[in-house]
Amino acid sequence: ESLNEMAIAINVVNVVSPTRNNVSAPSSMPQGTINHTYHNKPEPSKQTQVQNYKLMLGAKRKQLNHAASILLSKAEKYEQMVSKERTFWTEALSLRQKNWSIKGYGKSGGQLFVDYGYKEAGSLYEENTWAQIQRTPNDKQIAISFPPIRKRVMKLRLERRLHGFDDRMDTFELKPSLRPEKISGSNMHQQLLAAQSAVFESELFDKILLEASSLLGVKMIENEMLIPVYDNVDLTIQWTDANIQEGSFLVSPEFDQPAYLNESSTCTILKIAMNLLLRRHHKQNLENMQKEVLNSGQERIYNEAQVLTLPLHLLRYHFFCNKIREIGNRIIKPSRDGGIPVQLHFINSLINGQDILDIVLKTNTIDEEATLDSLRVTLESPCTAVIHLAHSDLRTQDLHQFAMFLERELRLLLLKIIHKEIKALSCIKNSAWEGMWTVDRVMLVIVRPMPPVLTSKQAAKHHGVNLRRRRMTEITIRNNYPKPGTMAICVSSPGNETELGVEPIFEELVIGDASILGINANSRRDFADRVHEFLIGMV
């Protein structure tokens, strides 16, 4: 519209103007032809100026107050947001301080996940172990969301079968004191520990189940397996529900434990050993992963963890050693109660064994010859006893054979002590002990070669030798006679001549526990002294 008006105005000027100026050759105009007249207002008074300044300051203050109110409202809103985020990130920071692995999902990390598994530690167990950190609907607290977890735990129990019935020997229950870290800290930290323990128990049971399937004699019933260990002793492994609260997934602090359960029980040690073997397997896998990264061309090799075979091997060796200890104590108890200097020592090295032997010899003032009567037995895993003899070594797995050999060696030791006392009395002429006595190591008897008993008619030819004196021909030792837990030194001879014929003579010295024999326990003396008195009495 402005352009149209300007065009119309130019046409009107051209028509009205008498002459048409040459635009190409403009003429000069005198100075002052074009001018403008300004209207100067009067200067305002001081009161007016002051009032204008007040109005201007008031308008600025109003604008500043409005801007400040906007900033304060936004700051309050942001403060609430920061407070909520501080609660969230403080909890996340506390988890990082507890060494939990946290990873974000998305570009801005809007979702956070915590890894409570053992994959980064070398575990190959296929299980979802990522828990998401979430805000509650009211945004005042945070929560953690777990994937479906089998809330179960592995329990061990040792049982001995007696006459067809099970006699519980030992047991293991889930105890908070056996956890790798004491349960303390925030609620989320406790939930992660409980979930981590559940995953570890699940992996451990799967490994044990895989190994047990290749063993002989293993019985499996649902979530329970029965493994024979040694001599009617069975190991029961049960996969059962853990004592975990619903919702919070925390271990109850008041766990009902049996009275016979203690930290040093066999099952507790067995369970800890299985845990350590699985962790060692994780460490080996982690080392293989690192080698694979360093050597890209190397093929990854992972071996299966033996978390059941090795502990079961040691468990059988444990019961085998206990059985050997029971046999040894049962055999030497009557001799030890009878004052015989015999002792049983279990050592873990030959160096320590020599030190123990030196201490025993000094304490009991045993002469140097006693060292020749020592018997050394090596117990090899799982169930082998190696008896070191002078000429060779005897290996056996039969406990009955070992008991018979130990009894034989003990009887031979006693016969040597008796033979030593007889030699001291053999110098007495015309006595029962006169002559040459020998120890028969095969028959385990002390004998003296002597002619047969003479009759009265034959006695005249032998210068009137008194044939009615006791003439001993052999000395033997009987175990568990006359009562169990005792032994007797039996001295027998062909006998004395009577009117009815030759009457055999039998004398015995019973040794053993004073409570079994019914004598005063304080009267128990050294075995050699008692044998000496017994032999003197028979002279």
XYZ file of C-alpha atoms in Angstrom:
539
model
C 0.000 0.000 0.000
C 2.811 2.484 0.789
C 4.398 1.857 -2.575
C 1.108 2.546 -4.347
C 0.641 5.785 -2.444
C 4.190 6.913 -3.292
C 3.651 6.134 -6.982
C 0.414 8.149 -7.027
C 2.125 11.069 -5.284
C 4.940 11.140 -7.860
C 2.430 11.228 -10.720
C 0.571 14.129 -9.110
C 3.789 16.091 -8.625
C 4.768 15.573 -12.256
C 1.425 16.852 -13.453
C 1.314 19.894 -11.175
C 4.927 20.900 -11.682
C 5.265 23.388 -14.606
C 8.695 22.181 -15.450
C 10.258 18.813 -15.181
C 13.615 18.786 -13.542
C 16.406 16.894 -15.115
C 17.080 14.112 -12.695
C 20.342 13.224 -14.376
C 21.737 16.762 -13.707
C 20.564 17.884 -10.270
C 21.099 21.540 -9.314
C 22.580 22.726 -6.058
C 20.409 24.172 -3.296
C 21.336 26.928 -0.946
C 22.258 26.010 2.633
C 19.420 26.097 5.117
C 16.702 25.324 2.583
C 15.762 22.122 4.441
C 15.609 22.475 8.230
C 13.612 21.260 11.209
C 12.342 23.218 14.136
C 12.576 21.409 17.541
C 10.262 22.087 20.466
C 12.262 22.392 23.707
C 10.358 21.353 26.845
C 10.984 23.164 30.065
C 13.337 21.504 32.608
C 11.330 19.586 35.276
C 11.553 20.643 38.881
C 13.546 18.783 41.528
C 10.402 17.421 43.119
C 9.312 16.056 39.778
C 12.729 14.499 39.190
C 12.677 12.863 42.635
C 9.220 11.527 42.015
C 10.263 10.145 38.636
C 13.268 8.381 40.243
C 11.024 6.854 42.905
C 8.637 5.571 40.289
C 11.512 4.064 38.318
C 12.997 2.363 41.421
C 9.593 1.018 42.408
C 9.099 -0.465 38.969
C 12.551 -2.120 39.131
C 11.893 -3.490 42.641
C 8.632 -4.981 41.503
C 10.337 -6.606 38.567
C 13.124 -7.941 40.830
C 10.625 -9.334 43.337
C 8.772 -11.058 40.554
C 12.003 -12.556 39.195
C 13.072 -13.592 42.723
C 9.759 -15.340 43.357
C 10.188 -17.259 40.143
C 13.731 -18.282 41.106
C 12.692 -19.278 44.647
C 9.864 -21.464 43.433
C 12.155 -23.162 40.950
C 14.883 -23.559 43.592
C 12.436 -25.159 46.020
C 11.330 -27.557 43.334
C 14.926 -28.408 42.456
C 15.764 -28.816 46.144
C 13.078 -31.469 46.463
C 14.403 -33.203 43.389
C 17.979 -33.084 44.726
C 16.807 -34.449 48.086
C 15.159 -37.398 46.388
C 18.170 -38.003 44.181
C 20.500 -37.677 47.171
C 18.657 -40.532 48.906
C 18.929 -42.635 45.781
C 22.571 -41.935 45.028
C 23.637 -42.163 48.662
C 22.291 -45.706 48.739
C 24.003 -46.437 45.429
C 27.261 -45.027 46.810
C 26.973 -47.186 49.919
C 26.604 -50.247 47.671
C 29.723 -49.267 45.759
C 31.562 -48.833 49.053
C 30.540 -52.428 49.834
C 32.219 -53.449 46.524
C 29.007 -54.252 44.652
C 29.256 -53.948 40.869
C 26.746 -51.361 39.536
C 26.079 -50.783 35.858
C 23.762 -48.330 34.129
C 21.364 -49.054 31.296
C 20.451 -46.482 28.666
C 22.141 -43.317 27.448
C 21.597 -41.274 30.594
C 21.855 -44.198 32.984
C 18.230 -43.962 33.989
C 18.243 -47.585 35.170
C 20.863 -49.060 37.485
C 21.555 -52.772 37.959
C 23.629 -54.542 40.619
C 25.479 -57.779 39.856
C 25.378 -60.073 42.912
C 26.690 -63.179 41.149
C 30.182 -64.603 40.727
C 30.582 -64.323 36.964
C 33.177 -61.576 37.249
C 35.025 -63.776 39.760
C 35.243 -66.724 37.347
C 31.920 -68.520 37.773
C 30.406 -70.222 34.733
C 27.049 -70.824 36.376
C 24.208 -69.763 34.092
C 21.928 -67.762 36.340
C 20.432 -64.270 36.082
C 22.195 -62.338 38.831
C 21.229 -58.758 37.985
C 19.041 -56.831 40.436
C 17.519 -53.483 39.455
C 17.597 -50.487 41.790
C 14.184 -48.815 41.688
C 12.477 -45.847 43.281
C 9.360 -46.406 45.344
C 6.063 -44.862 44.154
C 6.232 -42.061 46.738
C 9.882 -41.372 45.789
C 10.857 -41.240 49.463
C 12.633 -44.591 49.531
C 14.348 -46.887 47.082
C 13.918 -50.607 46.585
C 15.681 -53.403 44.755
C 14.026 -55.850 42.411
C 15.441 -59.386 42.164
C 14.841 -61.991 39.484
C 13.208 -65.243 40.639
C 15.611 -66.820 43.163
C 15.445 -70.326 44.617
C 15.487 -69.581 48.323
C 17.157 -72.829 49.294
C 20.229 -73.959 51.136
C 22.323 -77.126 51.250
C 22.388 -79.043 54.546
C 24.788 -81.841 55.439
C 24.206 -84.644 57.903
C 26.321 -87.633 58.937
C 24.494 -90.753 60.072
C 25.633 -94.169 61.254
C 23.434 -97.178 60.597
C 23.029 -99.280 63.741
C 20.902 -102.432 63.451
C 18.949 -100.975 60.577
C 18.254 -97.637 62.260
C 19.853 -94.292 61.603
C 21.797 -92.696 64.427
C 22.509 -89.031 63.741
C 26.170 -88.303 64.394
C 26.679 -84.779 63.198
C 24.883 -82.126 61.214
C 25.417 -78.781 59.535
C 22.900 -75.979 59.387
C 23.069 -72.548 57.770
C 24.664 -70.253 60.330
C 25.249 -66.499 59.902
C 28.725 -66.828 61.418
C 29.793 -68.973 58.456
C 29.028 -66.274 55.899
C 31.995 -64.631 54.132
C 30.956 -61.233 55.493
C 29.054 -60.275 58.583
C 25.530 -59.103 57.747
C 25.572 -55.389 58.506
C 24.755 -52.219 56.650
C 21.661 -51.129 54.791
C 18.652 -53.244 53.997
C 19.626 -53.448 50.332
C 23.092 -54.689 51.251
C 21.600 -57.451 53.386
C 19.223 -58.458 50.608
C 22.099 -58.648 48.124
C 24.149 -60.796 50.515
C 21.252 -63.188 51.002
C 20.647 -63.394 47.240
C 24.355 -63.926 46.585
C 24.447 -66.730 49.142
C 21.426 -68.369 47.491
C 23.122 -68.280 44.069
C 26.340 -69.698 45.506
C 24.474 -72.513 47.264
C 22.605 -73.305 44.054
C 25.830 -73.542 42.043
C 27.471 -75.655 44.758
C 24.584 -78.113 44.873
C 24.559 -78.451 41.079
C 28.292 -79.245 41.102
C 27.812 -81.831 43.857
C 24.846 -83.353 42.049
C 26.926 -83.703 38.884
C 29.765 -85.436 40.744
C 27.467 -87.673 42.797
C 25.852 -89.024 39.635
C 29.171 -90.677 38.706
C 29.782 -92.300 42.118
C 28.788 -95.825 43.078
C 26.220 -96.561 45.738
C 24.685 -93.074 45.775
C 20.944 -92.926 46.402
C 18.931 -89.900 45.278
C 15.410 -89.174 46.474
C 13.916 -85.915 45.211
C 16.084 -83.145 46.710
C 18.170 -85.444 48.909
C 21.119 -87.698 48.203
C 22.619 -90.429 50.384
C 26.354 -91.101 49.902
C 28.062 -94.036 51.664
C 31.260 -92.896 53.350
C 32.831 -95.573 55.533
C 31.766 -98.530 57.706
C 27.979 -97.922 57.792
C 28.473 -94.145 57.888
C 26.423 -92.186 55.330
C 26.611 -88.563 54.278
C 23.206 -87.036 53.568
C 23.087 -83.865 51.448
C 19.712 -82.169 51.470
C 18.573 -79.331 49.219
C 15.916 -77.668 51.326
C 14.249 -74.332 51.899
C 16.348 -71.773 53.713
C 15.167 -69.936 56.781
C 14.641 -66.684 54.891
C 11.910 -64.132 55.468
C 9.532 -63.416 52.644
C 9.738 -59.956 51.098
C 12.986 -58.777 52.675
C 14.866 -62.004 51.856
C 16.943 -61.758 55.047
C 18.393 -64.481 57.223
C 16.590 -64.699 60.518
C 18.918 -63.799 63.426
C 17.148 -66.277 65.710
C 17.950 -69.538 63.957
C 16.875 -72.645 65.831
C 20.015 -74.775 66.146
C 20.422 -78.255 67.655
C 22.212 -78.574 70.966
C 24.917 -80.810 69.508
C 25.832 -78.342 66.751
C 29.130 -76.513 67.193
C 31.600 -74.651 65.025
C 34.162 -77.471 65.061
C 31.773 -80.199 63.924
C 32.769 -82.453 61.063
C 29.917 -81.367 58.802
C 30.719 -77.706 59.347
C 34.329 -78.271 58.336
C 33.139 -80.325 55.360
C 30.798 -77.556 54.202
C 33.509 -74.907 54.522
C 35.892 -77.120 52.534
C 33.326 -77.444 49.726
C 32.860 -73.671 49.657
C 36.607 -73.094 49.443
C 36.995 -75.641 46.648
C 34.301 -73.920 44.590
C 35.915 -70.516 45.153
C 39.270 -71.955 44.119
C 37.595 -73.237 40.951
C 36.307 -69.698 40.299
C 39.839 -68.365 40.716
C 41.230 -70.892 38.241
C 38.570 -69.963 35.687
C 39.401 -66.284 36.157
C 43.078 -66.983 35.512
C 42.166 -68.878 32.340
C 40.051 -65.933 31.191
C 42.967 -63.570 31.726
C 45.285 -65.865 29.782
C 42.762 -65.968 26.955
C 42.737 -62.169 26.804
C 46.534 -61.982 26.763
C 46.869 -64.847 24.280
C 44.034 -64.424 21.820
C 45.002 -67.571 19.915
C 44.959 -69.822 22.981
C 41.949 -72.066 23.355
C 39.962 -71.705 26.561
C 40.155 -74.818 28.768
C 37.965 -75.131 31.845
C 37.987 -78.132 34.157
C 35.095 -79.243 36.282
C 35.316 -78.451 39.980
C 35.739 -81.432 42.305
C 33.855 -80.070 45.282
C 32.587 -83.485 46.434
C 35.269 -86.016 45.494
C 38.124 -84.468 47.465
C 36.138 -83.777 50.680
C 34.621 -87.260 50.493
C 38.106 -88.697 50.086
C 39.314 -86.843 53.194
C 36.162 -87.757 55.098
C 36.803 -91.450 54.534
C 40.383 -90.979 55.649
C 39.100 -89.187 58.766
C 36.853 -92.095 59.763
C 39.609 -94.570 58.909
C 42.020 -92.781 61.274
C 39.364 -92.686 63.993
C 38.798 -96.419 63.572
C 42.533 -97.079 63.807
C 42.647 -94.951 66.955
C 39.764 -96.917 68.493
C 41.444 -100.233 67.702
C 44.773 -99.092 69.137
C 43.257 -97.728 72.345
C 41.128 -100.846 72.814
C 44.097 -103.173 72.427
C 46.592 -101.317 74.618
C 44.121 -100.342 77.355
C 44.410 -103.624 79.364
C 48.191 -103.474 79.122
C 48.360 -99.824 80.108
C 46.017 -100.399 83.041
C 48.269 -103.266 84.135
C 51.324 -101.021 84.400
C 52.867 -101.888 81.040
C 54.870 -98.988 79.525
C 53.057 -98.910 76.190
C 51.750 -95.734 74.552
C 50.019 -94.771 71.317
C 50.939 -91.528 69.527
C 49.510 -89.973 66.349
C 51.892 -87.568 64.612
C 51.785 -85.732 61.300
C 55.499 -85.849 60.421
C 58.520 -88.004 61.164
C 60.473 -85.037 62.537
C 57.824 -84.271 65.136
C 57.484 -87.991 65.809
C 61.145 -88.307 66.786
C 60.779 -85.349 69.164
C 57.710 -86.922 70.761
C 59.519 -90.245 71.131
C 62.466 -88.560 72.864
C 60.106 -86.806 75.289
C 58.320 -90.080 76.073
C 61.606 -91.879 76.762
C 62.790 -89.141 79.102
C 59.459 -88.852 80.914
C 58.989 -92.558 81.534
C 62.714 -93.284 82.121
C 62.634 -96.179 79.673
C 65.976 -97.699 78.822
C 67.448 -97.598 75.351
C 66.312 -101.137 74.551
C 62.704 -99.958 74.634
C 63.213 -98.139 71.355
C 63.642 -101.511 69.651
C 60.106 -102.453 70.653
C 58.465 -99.472 68.968
C 56.139 -100.098 66.045
C 55.594 -97.429 63.388
C 52.486 -97.429 61.211
C 51.779 -94.976 58.384
C 48.153 -94.226 57.557
C 47.695 -93.457 53.874
C 44.637 -91.974 52.273
C 42.035 -93.158 51.875
C 42.053 -96.426 53.870
C 45.491 -98.037 53.882
C 47.716 -98.842 56.863
C 51.418 -99.417 56.168
C 53.126 -101.326 58.997
C 56.876 -100.768 58.898
C 58.666 -103.948 59.933
C 62.378 -104.600 60.235
C 62.637 -106.564 57.002
C 59.763 -105.130 54.922
C 56.559 -103.091 54.951
C 53.130 -104.639 55.320
C 50.239 -102.859 53.602
C 46.688 -103.694 54.554
C 43.192 -102.257 54.300
C 41.618 -104.900 56.521
C 41.063 -103.490 60.005
C 40.621 -106.966 61.475
C 44.013 -107.971 60.110
C 45.541 -104.782 61.498
C 44.032 -105.458 64.948
C 45.361 -109.024 64.957
C 48.829 -107.829 63.998
C 48.814 -105.131 66.686
C 47.705 -107.641 69.321
C 50.448 -109.994 68.210
C 53.119 -107.300 68.491
C 51.862 -106.307 71.930
C 51.898 -109.896 73.161
C 55.414 -110.275 71.803
C 56.457 -107.162 73.746
C 55.021 -108.594 76.964
C 56.748 -111.911 76.379
C 60.063 -110.076 76.025
C 59.516 -108.361 79.372
C 58.612 -111.697 81.005
C 61.611 -113.395 79.403
C 63.875 -110.706 80.816
C 62.584 -111.408 84.334
C 62.934 -115.178 83.847
C 66.565 -114.754 82.815
C 67.197 -112.973 86.114
C 65.786 -115.998 87.986
C 67.369 -118.707 85.847
C 70.539 -118.654 87.969
C 68.676 -120.131 90.962
C 69.577 -123.823 91.088
C 66.962 -126.505 91.523
C 64.193 -123.936 90.886
C 61.361 -123.890 88.435
C 63.135 -121.261 86.293
C 66.465 -123.002 86.015
C 67.535 -123.653 82.473
C 67.563 -121.991 79.068
C 64.311 -120.199 78.185
C 63.583 -118.909 74.674
C 60.852 -116.798 73.079
C 59.099 -118.436 70.157
C 58.117 -115.474 67.950
C 55.947 -117.619 65.714
C 53.876 -119.360 68.368
C 54.110 -116.404 70.799
C 55.163 -118.525 73.728
C 58.140 -118.789 76.114
C 59.425 -122.360 76.258
C 62.231 -124.302 77.908
C 63.449 -127.619 76.463
C 63.224 -130.270 79.159
C 62.931 -134.080 79.367
C 59.567 -135.667 79.972
C 58.280 -136.203 83.480
C 59.913 -139.263 85.191
C 58.134 -141.828 87.263
C 59.156 -142.868 90.786
C 60.947 -145.973 89.538
C 62.968 -143.883 87.098
C 63.809 -141.308 89.725
C 66.328 -143.635 91.469
C 68.513 -143.529 88.407
C 68.643 -139.720 88.614
C 70.121 -139.510 92.135
C 66.788 -138.855 93.819
C 65.763 -135.659 92.032
C 62.573 -134.220 93.533
C 60.016 -134.653 90.795
C 57.201 -133.049 92.740
C 58.474 -129.527 92.193
C 56.724 -127.395 89.598
C 58.401 -127.704 86.267
C 57.286 -124.952 83.811
C 57.401 -125.704 80.139
C 55.616 -122.752 78.482
C 54.294 -119.259 79.196
C 51.563 -117.707 77.055
C 49.356 -114.613 77.107
C 45.599 -114.718 76.609
C 43.662 -111.597 75.624
C 40.200 -110.764 77.006
C 40.606 -113.416 79.675
C 39.051 -114.046 82.162
C 36.898 -110.975 81.390
C 36.656 -108.618 78.434
C 39.142 -105.791 78.799
C 41.705 -107.888 80.692
C 44.535 -110.258 79.839
C 46.256 -113.092 81.673
C 49.808 -114.434 81.766
C 49.357 -118.208 81.794
C 52.129 -120.521 83.030
C 51.568 -124.212 82.396
C 53.642 -127.356 82.982
C 53.138 -131.072 82.350
C 52.479 -131.428 86.067
C 53.609 -133.272 89.179
C 53.604 -136.966 89.846
C 50.756 -138.157 92.058
C 49.348 -141.519 92.956
C 46.787 -141.094 90.215
C 49.372 -140.071 87.633
C 50.727 -136.787 86.308
C 48.622 -133.802 87.341
C 49.026 -130.722 85.076
C 49.803 -127.382 86.711
C 48.298 -124.091 85.533
C 49.044 -120.651 87.053
C 47.974 -117.229 85.774
C 48.510 -113.530 86.467
C 45.555 -111.368 85.432
C 46.172 -107.720 84.524
C 43.827 -105.017 83.329
C 41.499 -102.279 84.530
C 41.134 -102.186 88.311
C 37.414 -101.421 88.024
C 36.885 -104.620 86.021
C 39.009 -106.788 88.281
C 37.495 -105.329 91.456
C 40.778 -104.275 93.074
C 42.038 -100.990 94.385
C 43.188 -98.752 91.570
C 45.966 -97.312 93.741
C 47.574 -100.748 93.982
C 48.437 -100.741 90.285
C 52.212 -101.037 89.890
C 54.747 -101.528 87.176
C 54.213 -104.602 85.045
C 57.794 -105.862 85.401
C 57.588 -105.714 89.210
C 54.336 -107.647 89.245
C 55.762 -110.300 86.927
C 58.865 -110.596 89.099
C 56.775 -111.143 92.237
C 54.593 -113.633 90.394
C 57.596 -115.655 89.268
C 59.235 -115.511 92.702
C 56.027 -116.765 94.254
C 56.070 -119.766 91.950
C 59.674 -120.634 92.871
